[in-house]
mmCIF file of C-alpha atoms in Angstrom:
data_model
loop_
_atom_site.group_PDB
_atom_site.id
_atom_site.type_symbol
_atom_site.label_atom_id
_atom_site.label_comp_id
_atom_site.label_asym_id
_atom_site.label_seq_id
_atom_site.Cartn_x
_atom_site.Cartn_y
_atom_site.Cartn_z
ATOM 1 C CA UNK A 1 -44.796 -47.633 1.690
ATOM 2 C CA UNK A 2 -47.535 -46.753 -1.170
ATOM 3 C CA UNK A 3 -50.742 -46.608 0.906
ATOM 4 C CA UNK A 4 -54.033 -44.677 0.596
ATOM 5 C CA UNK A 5 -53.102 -42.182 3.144
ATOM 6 C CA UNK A 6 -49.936 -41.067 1.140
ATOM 7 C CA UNK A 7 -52.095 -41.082 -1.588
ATOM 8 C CA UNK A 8 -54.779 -38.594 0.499
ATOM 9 C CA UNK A 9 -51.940 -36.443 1.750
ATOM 10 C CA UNK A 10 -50.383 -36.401 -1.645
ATOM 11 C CA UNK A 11 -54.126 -35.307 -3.119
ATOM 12 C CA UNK A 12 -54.308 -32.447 -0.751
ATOM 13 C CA UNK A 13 -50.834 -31.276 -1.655
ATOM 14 C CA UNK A 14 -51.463 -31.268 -5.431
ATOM 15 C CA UNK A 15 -55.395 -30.511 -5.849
ATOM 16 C CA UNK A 16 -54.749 -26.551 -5.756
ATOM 17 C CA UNK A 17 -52.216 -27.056 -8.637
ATOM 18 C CA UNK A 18 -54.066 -29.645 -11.220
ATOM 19 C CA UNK A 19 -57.094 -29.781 -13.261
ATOM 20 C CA UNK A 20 -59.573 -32.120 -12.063
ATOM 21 C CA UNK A 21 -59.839 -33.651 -15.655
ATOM 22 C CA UNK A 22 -63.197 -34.560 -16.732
ATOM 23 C CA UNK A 23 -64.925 -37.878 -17.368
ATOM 24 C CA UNK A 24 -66.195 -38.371 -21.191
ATOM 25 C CA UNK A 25 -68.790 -40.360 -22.973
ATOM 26 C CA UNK A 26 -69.990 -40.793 -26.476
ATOM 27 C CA UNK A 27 -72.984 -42.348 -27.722
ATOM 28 C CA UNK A 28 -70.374 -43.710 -31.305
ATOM 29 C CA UNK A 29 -67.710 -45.168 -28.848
ATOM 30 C CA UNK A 30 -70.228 -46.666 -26.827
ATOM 31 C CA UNK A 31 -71.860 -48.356 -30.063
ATOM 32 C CA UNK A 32 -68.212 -49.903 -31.095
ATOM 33 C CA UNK A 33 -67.774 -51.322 -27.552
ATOM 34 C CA UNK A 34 -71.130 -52.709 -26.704
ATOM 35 C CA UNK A 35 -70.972 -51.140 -23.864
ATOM 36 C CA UNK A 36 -70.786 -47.376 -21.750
ATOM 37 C CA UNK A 37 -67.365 -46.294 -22.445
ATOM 38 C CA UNK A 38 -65.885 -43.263 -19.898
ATOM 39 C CA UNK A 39 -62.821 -41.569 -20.822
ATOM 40 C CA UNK A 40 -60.787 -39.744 -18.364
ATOM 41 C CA UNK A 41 -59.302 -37.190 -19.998
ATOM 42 C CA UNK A 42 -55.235 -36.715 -18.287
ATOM 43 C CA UNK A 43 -54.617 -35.511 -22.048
ATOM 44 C CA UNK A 44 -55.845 -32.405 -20.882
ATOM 45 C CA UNK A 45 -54.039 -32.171 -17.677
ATOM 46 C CA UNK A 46 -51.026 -29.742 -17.321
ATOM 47 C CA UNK A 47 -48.121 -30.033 -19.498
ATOM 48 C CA UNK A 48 -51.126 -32.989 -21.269
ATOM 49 C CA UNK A 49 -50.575 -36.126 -19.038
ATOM 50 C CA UNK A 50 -50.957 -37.374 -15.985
ATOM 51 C CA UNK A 51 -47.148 -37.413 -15.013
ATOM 52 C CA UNK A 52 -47.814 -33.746 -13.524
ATOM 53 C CA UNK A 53 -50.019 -35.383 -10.553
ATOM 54 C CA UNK A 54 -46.598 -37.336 -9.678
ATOM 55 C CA UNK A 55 -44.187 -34.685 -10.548
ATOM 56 C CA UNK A 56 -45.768 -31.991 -8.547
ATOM 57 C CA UNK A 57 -46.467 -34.712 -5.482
ATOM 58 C CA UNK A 58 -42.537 -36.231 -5.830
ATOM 59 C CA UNK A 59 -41.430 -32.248 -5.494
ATOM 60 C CA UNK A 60 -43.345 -30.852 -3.469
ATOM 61 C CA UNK A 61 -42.448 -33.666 -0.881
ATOM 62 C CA UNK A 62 -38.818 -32.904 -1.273
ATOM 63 C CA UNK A 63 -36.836 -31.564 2.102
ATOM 64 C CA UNK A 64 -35.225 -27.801 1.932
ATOM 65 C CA UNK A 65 -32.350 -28.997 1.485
ATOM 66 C CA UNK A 66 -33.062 -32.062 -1.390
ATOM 67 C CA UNK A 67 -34.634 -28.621 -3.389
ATOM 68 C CA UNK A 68 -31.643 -26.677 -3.186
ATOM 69 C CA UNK A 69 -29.266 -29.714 -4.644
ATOM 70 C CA UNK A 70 -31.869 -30.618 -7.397
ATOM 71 C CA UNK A 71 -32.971 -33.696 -8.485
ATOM 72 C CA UNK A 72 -32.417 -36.237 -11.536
ATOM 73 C CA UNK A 73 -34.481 -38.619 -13.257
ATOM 74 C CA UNK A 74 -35.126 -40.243 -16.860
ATOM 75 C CA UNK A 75 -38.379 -40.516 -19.015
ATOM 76 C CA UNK A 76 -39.358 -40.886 -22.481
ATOM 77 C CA UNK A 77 -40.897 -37.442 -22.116
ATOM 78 C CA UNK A 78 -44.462 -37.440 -20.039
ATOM 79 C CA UNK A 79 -42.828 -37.622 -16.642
ATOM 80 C CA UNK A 80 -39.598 -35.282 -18.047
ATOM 81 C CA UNK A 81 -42.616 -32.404 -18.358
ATOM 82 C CA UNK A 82 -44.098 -33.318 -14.896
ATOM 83 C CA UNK A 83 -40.808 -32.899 -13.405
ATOM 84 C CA UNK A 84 -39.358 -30.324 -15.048
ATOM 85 C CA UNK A 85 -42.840 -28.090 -14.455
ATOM 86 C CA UNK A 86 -43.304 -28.898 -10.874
ATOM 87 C CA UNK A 87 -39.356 -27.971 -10.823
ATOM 88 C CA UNK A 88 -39.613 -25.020 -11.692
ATOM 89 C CA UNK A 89 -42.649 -23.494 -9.818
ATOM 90 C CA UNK A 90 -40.789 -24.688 -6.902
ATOM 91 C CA UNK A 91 -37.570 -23.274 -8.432
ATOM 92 C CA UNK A 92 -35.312 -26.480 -7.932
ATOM 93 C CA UNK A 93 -33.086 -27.037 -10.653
ATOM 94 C CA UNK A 94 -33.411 -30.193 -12.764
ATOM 95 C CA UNK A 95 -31.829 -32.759 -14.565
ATOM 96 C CA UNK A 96 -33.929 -34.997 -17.343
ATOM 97 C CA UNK A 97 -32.441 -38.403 -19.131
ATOM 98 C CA UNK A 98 -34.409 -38.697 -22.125
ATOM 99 C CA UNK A 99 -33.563 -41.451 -25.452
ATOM 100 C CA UNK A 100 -32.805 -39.723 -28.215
ATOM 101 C CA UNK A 101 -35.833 -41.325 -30.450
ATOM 102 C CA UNK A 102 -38.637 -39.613 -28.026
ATOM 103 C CA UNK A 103 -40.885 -37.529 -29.735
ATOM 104 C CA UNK A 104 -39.571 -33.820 -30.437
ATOM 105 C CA UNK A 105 -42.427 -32.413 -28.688
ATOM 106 C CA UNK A 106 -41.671 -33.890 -25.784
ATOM 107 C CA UNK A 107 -37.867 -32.840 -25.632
ATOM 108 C CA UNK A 108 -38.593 -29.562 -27.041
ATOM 109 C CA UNK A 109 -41.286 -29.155 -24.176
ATOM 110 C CA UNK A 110 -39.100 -30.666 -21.440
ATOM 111 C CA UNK A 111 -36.033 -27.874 -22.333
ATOM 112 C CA UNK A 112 -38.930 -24.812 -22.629
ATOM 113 C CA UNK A 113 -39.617 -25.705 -18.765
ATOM 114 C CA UNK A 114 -36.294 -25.540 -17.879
ATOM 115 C CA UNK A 115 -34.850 -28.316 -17.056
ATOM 116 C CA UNK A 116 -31.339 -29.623 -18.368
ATOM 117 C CA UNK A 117 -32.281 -32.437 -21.073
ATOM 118 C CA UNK A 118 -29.500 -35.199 -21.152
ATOM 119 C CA UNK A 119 -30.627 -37.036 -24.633
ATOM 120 C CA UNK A 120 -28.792 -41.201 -24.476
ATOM 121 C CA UNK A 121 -29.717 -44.040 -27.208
ATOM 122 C CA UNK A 122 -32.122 -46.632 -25.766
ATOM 123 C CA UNK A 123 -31.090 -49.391 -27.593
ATOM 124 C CA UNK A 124 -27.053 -49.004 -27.056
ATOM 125 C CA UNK A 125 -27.520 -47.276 -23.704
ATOM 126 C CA UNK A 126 -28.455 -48.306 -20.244
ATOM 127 C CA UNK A 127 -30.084 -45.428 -18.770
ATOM 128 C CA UNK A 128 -29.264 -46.344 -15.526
ATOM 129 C CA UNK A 129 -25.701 -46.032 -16.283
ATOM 130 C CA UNK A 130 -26.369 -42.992 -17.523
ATOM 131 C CA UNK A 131 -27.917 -41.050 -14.702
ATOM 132 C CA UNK A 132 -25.199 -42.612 -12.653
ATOM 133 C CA UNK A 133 -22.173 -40.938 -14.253
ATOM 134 C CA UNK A 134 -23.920 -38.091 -14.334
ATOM 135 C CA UNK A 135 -24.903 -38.076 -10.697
ATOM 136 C CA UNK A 136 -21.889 -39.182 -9.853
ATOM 137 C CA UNK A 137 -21.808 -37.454 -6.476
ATOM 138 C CA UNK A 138 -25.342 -38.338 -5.585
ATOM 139 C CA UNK A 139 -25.969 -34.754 -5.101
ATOM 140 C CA UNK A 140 -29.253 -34.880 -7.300
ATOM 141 C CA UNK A 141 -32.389 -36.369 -6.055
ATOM 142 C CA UNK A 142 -33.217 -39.258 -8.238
ATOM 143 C CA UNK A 143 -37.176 -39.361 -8.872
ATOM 144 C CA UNK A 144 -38.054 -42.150 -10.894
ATOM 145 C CA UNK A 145 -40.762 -42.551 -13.226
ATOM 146 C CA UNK A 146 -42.899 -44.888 -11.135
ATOM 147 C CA UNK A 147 -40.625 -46.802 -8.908
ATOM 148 C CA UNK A 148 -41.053 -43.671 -5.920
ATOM 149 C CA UNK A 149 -43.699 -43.635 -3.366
ATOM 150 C CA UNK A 150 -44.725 -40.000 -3.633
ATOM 151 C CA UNK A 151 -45.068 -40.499 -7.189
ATOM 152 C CA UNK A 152 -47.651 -43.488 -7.326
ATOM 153 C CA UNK A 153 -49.369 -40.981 -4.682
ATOM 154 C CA UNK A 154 -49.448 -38.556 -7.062
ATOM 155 C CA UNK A 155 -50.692 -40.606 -9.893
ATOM 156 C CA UNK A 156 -53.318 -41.905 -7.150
ATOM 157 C CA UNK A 157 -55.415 -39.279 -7.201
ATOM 158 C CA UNK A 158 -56.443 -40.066 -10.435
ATOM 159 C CA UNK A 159 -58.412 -42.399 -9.040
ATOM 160 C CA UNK A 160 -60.047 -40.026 -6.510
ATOM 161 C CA UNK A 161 -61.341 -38.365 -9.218
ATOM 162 C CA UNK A 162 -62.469 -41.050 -10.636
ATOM 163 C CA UNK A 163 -64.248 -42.323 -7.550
ATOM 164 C CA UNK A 164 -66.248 -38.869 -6.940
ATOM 165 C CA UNK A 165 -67.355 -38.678 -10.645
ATOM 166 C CA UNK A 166 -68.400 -42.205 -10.792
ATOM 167 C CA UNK A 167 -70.387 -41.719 -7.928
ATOM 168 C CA UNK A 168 -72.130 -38.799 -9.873
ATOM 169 C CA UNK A 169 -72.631 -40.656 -12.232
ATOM 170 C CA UNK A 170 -74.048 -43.498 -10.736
ATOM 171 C CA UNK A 171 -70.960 -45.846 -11.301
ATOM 172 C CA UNK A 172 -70.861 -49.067 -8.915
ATOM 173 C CA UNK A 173 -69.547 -51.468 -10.915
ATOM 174 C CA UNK A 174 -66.697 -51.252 -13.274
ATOM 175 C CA UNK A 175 -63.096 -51.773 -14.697
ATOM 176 C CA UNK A 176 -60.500 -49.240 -14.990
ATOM 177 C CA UNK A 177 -58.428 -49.602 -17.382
ATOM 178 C CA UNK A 178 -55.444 -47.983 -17.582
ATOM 179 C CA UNK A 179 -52.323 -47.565 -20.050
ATOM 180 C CA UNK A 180 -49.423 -48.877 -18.159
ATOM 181 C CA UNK A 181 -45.623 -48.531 -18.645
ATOM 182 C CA UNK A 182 -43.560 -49.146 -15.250
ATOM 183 C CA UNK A 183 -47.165 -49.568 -13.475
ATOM 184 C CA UNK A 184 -47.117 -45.652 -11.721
ATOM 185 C CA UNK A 185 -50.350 -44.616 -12.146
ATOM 186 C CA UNK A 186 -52.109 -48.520 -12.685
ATOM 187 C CA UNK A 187 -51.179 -49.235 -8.817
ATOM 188 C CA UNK A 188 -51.872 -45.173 -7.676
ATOM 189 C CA UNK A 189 -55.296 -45.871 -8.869
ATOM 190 C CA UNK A 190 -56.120 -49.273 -7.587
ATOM 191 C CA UNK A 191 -54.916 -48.361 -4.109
ATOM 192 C CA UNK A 192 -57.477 -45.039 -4.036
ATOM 193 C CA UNK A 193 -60.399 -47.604 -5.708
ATOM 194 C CA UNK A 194 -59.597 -49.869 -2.987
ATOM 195 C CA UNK A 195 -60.635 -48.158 -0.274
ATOM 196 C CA UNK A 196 -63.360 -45.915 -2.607
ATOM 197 C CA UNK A 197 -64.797 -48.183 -4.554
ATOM 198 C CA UNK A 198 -63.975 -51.612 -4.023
ATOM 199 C CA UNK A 199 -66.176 -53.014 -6.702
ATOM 200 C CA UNK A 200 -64.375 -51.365 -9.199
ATOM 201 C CA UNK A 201 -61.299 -53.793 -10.763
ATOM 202 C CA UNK A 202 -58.361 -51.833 -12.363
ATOM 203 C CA UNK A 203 -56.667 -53.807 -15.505
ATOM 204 C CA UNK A 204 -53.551 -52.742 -17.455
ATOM 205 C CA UNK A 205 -53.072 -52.006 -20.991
ATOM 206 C CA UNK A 206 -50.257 -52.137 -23.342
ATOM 207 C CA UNK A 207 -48.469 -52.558 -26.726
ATOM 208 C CA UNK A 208 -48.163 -55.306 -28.214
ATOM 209 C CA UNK A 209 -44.650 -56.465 -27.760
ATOM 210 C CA UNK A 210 -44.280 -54.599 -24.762
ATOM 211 C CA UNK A 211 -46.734 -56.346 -22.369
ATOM 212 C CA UNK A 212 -44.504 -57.005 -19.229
ATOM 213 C CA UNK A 213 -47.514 -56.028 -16.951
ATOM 214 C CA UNK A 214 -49.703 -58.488 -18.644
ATOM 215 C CA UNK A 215 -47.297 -60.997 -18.788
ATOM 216 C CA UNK A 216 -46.079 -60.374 -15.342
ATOM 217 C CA UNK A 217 -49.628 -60.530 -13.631
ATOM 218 C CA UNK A 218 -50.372 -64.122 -15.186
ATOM 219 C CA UNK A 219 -47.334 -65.743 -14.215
ATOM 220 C CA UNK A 220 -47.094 -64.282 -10.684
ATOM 221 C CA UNK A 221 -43.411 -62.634 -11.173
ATOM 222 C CA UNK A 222 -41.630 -59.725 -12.844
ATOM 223 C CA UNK A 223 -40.985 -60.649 -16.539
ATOM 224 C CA UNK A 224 -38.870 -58.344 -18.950
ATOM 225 C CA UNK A 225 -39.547 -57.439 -22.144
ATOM 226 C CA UNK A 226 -36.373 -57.349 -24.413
ATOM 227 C CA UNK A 227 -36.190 -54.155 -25.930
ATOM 228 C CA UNK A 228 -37.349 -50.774 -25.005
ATOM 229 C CA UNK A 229 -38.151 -49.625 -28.369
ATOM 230 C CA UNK A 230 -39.778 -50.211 -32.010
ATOM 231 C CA UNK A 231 -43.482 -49.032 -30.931
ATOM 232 C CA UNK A 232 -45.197 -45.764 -31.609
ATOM 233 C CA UNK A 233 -46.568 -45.932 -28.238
ATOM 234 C CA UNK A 234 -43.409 -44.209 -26.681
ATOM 235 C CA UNK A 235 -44.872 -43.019 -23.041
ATOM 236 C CA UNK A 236 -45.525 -47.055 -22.316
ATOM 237 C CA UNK A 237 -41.997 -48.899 -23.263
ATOM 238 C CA UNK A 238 -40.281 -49.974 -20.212
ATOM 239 C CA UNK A 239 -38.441 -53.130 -19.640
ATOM 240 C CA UNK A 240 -40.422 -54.547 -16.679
ATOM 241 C CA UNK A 241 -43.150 -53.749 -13.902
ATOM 242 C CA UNK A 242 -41.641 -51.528 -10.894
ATOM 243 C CA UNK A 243 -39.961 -53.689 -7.766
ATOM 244 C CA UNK A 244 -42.645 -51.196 -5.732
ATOM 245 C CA UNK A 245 -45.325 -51.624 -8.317
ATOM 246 C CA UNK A 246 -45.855 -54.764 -9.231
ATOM 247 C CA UNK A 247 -46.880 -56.588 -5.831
ATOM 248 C CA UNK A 248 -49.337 -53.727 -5.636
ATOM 249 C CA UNK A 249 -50.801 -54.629 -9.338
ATOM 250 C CA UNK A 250 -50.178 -58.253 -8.425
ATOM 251 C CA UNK A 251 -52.879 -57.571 -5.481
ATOM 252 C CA UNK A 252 -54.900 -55.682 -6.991
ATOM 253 C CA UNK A 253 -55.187 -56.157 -10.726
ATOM 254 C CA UNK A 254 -57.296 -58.182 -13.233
ATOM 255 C CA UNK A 255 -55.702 -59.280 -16.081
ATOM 256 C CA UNK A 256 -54.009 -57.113 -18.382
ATOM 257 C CA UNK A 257 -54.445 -56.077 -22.355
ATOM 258 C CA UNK A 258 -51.897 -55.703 -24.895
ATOM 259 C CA UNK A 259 -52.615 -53.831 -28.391
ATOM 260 C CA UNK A 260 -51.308 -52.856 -31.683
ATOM 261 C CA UNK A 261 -49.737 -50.021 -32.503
ATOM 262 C CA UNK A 262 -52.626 -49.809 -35.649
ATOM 263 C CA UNK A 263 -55.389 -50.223 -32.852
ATOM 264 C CA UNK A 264 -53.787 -47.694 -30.526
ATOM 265 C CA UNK A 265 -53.498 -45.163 -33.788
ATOM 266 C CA UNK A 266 -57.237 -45.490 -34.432
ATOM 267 C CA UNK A 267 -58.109 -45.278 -30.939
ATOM 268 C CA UNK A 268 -55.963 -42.406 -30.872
ATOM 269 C CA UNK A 269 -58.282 -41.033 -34.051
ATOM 270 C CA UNK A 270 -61.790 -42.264 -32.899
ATOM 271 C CA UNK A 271 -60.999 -40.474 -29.479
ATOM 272 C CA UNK A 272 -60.535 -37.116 -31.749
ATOM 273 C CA UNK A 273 -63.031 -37.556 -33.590
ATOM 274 C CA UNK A 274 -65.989 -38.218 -31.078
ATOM 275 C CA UNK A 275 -64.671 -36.902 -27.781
ATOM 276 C CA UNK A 276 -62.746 -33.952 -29.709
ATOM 277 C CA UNK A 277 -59.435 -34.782 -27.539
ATOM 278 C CA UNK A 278 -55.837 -35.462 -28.530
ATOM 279 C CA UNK A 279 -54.452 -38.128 -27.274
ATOM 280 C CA UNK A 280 -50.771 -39.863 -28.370
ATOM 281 C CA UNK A 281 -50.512 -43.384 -29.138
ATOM 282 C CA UNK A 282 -49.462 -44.521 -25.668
ATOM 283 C CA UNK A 283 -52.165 -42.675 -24.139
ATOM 284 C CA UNK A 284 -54.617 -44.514 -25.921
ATOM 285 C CA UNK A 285 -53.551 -48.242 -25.418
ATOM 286 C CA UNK A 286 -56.206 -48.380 -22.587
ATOM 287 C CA UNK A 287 -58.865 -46.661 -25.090
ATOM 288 C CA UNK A 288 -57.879 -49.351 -27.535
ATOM 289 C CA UNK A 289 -58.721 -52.426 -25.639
ATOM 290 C CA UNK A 290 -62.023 -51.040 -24.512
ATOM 291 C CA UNK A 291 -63.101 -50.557 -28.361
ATOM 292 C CA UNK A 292 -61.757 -53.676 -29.949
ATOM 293 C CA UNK A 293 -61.619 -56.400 -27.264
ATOM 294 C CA UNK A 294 -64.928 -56.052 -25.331
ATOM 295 C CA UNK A 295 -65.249 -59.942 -25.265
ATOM 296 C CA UNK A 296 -62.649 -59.531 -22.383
ATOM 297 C CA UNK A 297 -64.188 -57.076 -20.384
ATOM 298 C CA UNK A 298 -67.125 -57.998 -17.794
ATOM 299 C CA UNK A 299 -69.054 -55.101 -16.815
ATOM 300 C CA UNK A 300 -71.123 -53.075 -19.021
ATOM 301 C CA UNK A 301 -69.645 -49.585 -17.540
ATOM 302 C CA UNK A 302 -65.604 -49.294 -18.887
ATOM 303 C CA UNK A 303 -63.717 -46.986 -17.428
ATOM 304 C CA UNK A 304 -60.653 -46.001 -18.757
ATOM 305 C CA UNK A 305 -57.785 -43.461 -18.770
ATOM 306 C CA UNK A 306 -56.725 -41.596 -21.796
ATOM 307 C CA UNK A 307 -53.161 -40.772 -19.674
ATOM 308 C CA UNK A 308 -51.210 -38.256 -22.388
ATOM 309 C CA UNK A 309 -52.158 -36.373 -25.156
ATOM 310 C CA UNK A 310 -48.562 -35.088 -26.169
ATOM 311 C CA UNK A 311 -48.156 -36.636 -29.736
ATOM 312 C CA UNK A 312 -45.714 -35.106 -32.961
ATOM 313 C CA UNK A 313 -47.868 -33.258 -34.908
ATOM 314 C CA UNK A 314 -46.992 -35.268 -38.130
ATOM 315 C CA UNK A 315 -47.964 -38.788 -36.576
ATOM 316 C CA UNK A 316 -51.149 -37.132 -35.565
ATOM 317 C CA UNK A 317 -51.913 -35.476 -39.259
ATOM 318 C CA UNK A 318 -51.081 -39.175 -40.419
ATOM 319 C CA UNK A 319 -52.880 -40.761 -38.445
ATOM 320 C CA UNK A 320 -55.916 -38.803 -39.695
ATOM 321 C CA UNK A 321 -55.437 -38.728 -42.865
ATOM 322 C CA UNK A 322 -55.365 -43.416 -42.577
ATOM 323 C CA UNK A 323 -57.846 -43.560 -40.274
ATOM 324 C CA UNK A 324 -60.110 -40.647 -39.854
ATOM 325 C CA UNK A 325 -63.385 -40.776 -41.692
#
């Protein structure tokens, strides 16, 4: 079960092997919130998102043997580069499901690590189905996006890192808030702040027309949403919360945020332009509902997680040349 001490264990596994990203400000964010605004920057993490943390945890956890048959799992493309790097330092062979509309980067990344990229439509395909036939055998190890233990470990020591530089900083009181798809690294991070910093109240964010998180935490049960694509905000479009996730979030969450896809663009922009980071449109959802829907939010600190910077190159130059001043 997801706890704080797999979380500690996982941290000591993976600290050696991850950047211990840093915690930004600006002075112009903070003036369009109304508030202190403090970005933790996963863009810059290994292969640029936070997926690493539970890749390299999920791995590295793996039995002798489970290495030497391989594993399996399916992404949109952040957790496909966590898995396939952490793979491949360990040298166990892997398998990646990926939809065929994920960003090129992301597949063209995923391949350049190694790993054996199985591309299926979203929209005509289950995915589940998918990895099925080809795992057949069950001789891979499937390693889910955010529905694993070791992985929400890994993604929880995010928020030992955020703990120690809050407490730098002289942090007490604040909310996290952090882009959500399946609810990985939302629930990794609100077990650590648990037991670190109680005070501190993690809330979800998402796109617009994808908030099954949000939805989810006000009614009390898992709702769906009913397609997994049509946003730009790729690395956050999943059909519901996790069966392992969601009663943590349901504990431990405030109520969640959903976004455009034109506020997570110029978040996306702003956070180039006065924290000089790149961030992709997913990985700014959480960014977004800091800057443009501060008459939700109840503490004057704002902490939240910029989770993946891997964006095309062309929605990035457009999204400067709309937005950027």
């Amino acid at each position: 079960m997801s706890n704080f001490k797999m979380i500690m264990e996982a941290y000591d596994r993976i600290a050696p092997h991850t950047i211990n990203t840093p915690l930004l400000s600006s002075h112009s964010l903070n003036k369009i919130a109304q508030r202190k605004i403090w970005v933790k920057a996963e863009c810059l993490q290994h292969t640029g998102s936070f997926k690493y943390r539970g890749g390299w945890s999920a791995i590295s956890a793996l039995s002798a043997d489970e290495k030497s048959r391989g594993v399996i799992t399916f992404s949109s493309g952040n957790h496909a580069q966590g898995i396939a790097a952490a793979a491949a330092y360990h040298d166990v062979p892997a398998t990646i499901i990926m939809p065929s509309d994920s960003p090129g980067v992301k597949i063209k990344n995923t391949k350049s690590l190694g790993a054996k990229v199985i591309l299926y439509d979203r929209e005509t395909e289950d995915r589940g189905k998918v990895e099925r036939e080809v795992n057949s055998d069950k001789s891979l190890v499937l390693i889910k996006p955010y529905d694993n233990h070791h992985v929400i470990a890994g993604q929880g020591s995010v928020g030992i890192e955020i703990s120690k530089q809050s407490n730098k900083k002289g942090i007490k009181d604040a909310e996290v808030i952090v882009c959500a798809g399946g609810g990985g690294l939302a629930s990794g991070i609100a077990l650590s702040l648990e037991k670190l910093n109680p005070k501190m109240i993690v809330r979800t964010a998402e796109p617009d027309n994808f908030d099954d998180i949000k939805r989810s935490l006000k009614s009390g049960k898992i709702e769906r949403n009913t397609t997994t694509s049509g946003s730009v905000c790729d690395a956050v479009l999943t059909l519901c919360p996790g069966e392992i996730t969601f009663p943590i979030l349901k504990k431990l969450c405030g109520a969640g945020f959903s976004v455009s896809d034109d506020e997570a663009i110029k978040a996306m922009v702003l956070a180039y332009e006065h924290l000089r980071i790149v961030v992709e449109p997913g990985g700014a959802v959480a960014l977004a509902a800091a800057l443009f829907y501060g008459e939700k939010l109840n503490n004057e600190d704002v902490i939240v997680v910029a989770t993946g910077g891997n964006v095309d190159t062309t929605i990035f130059q457009n999204a400067l040349m709309k937005y950027a001043k």
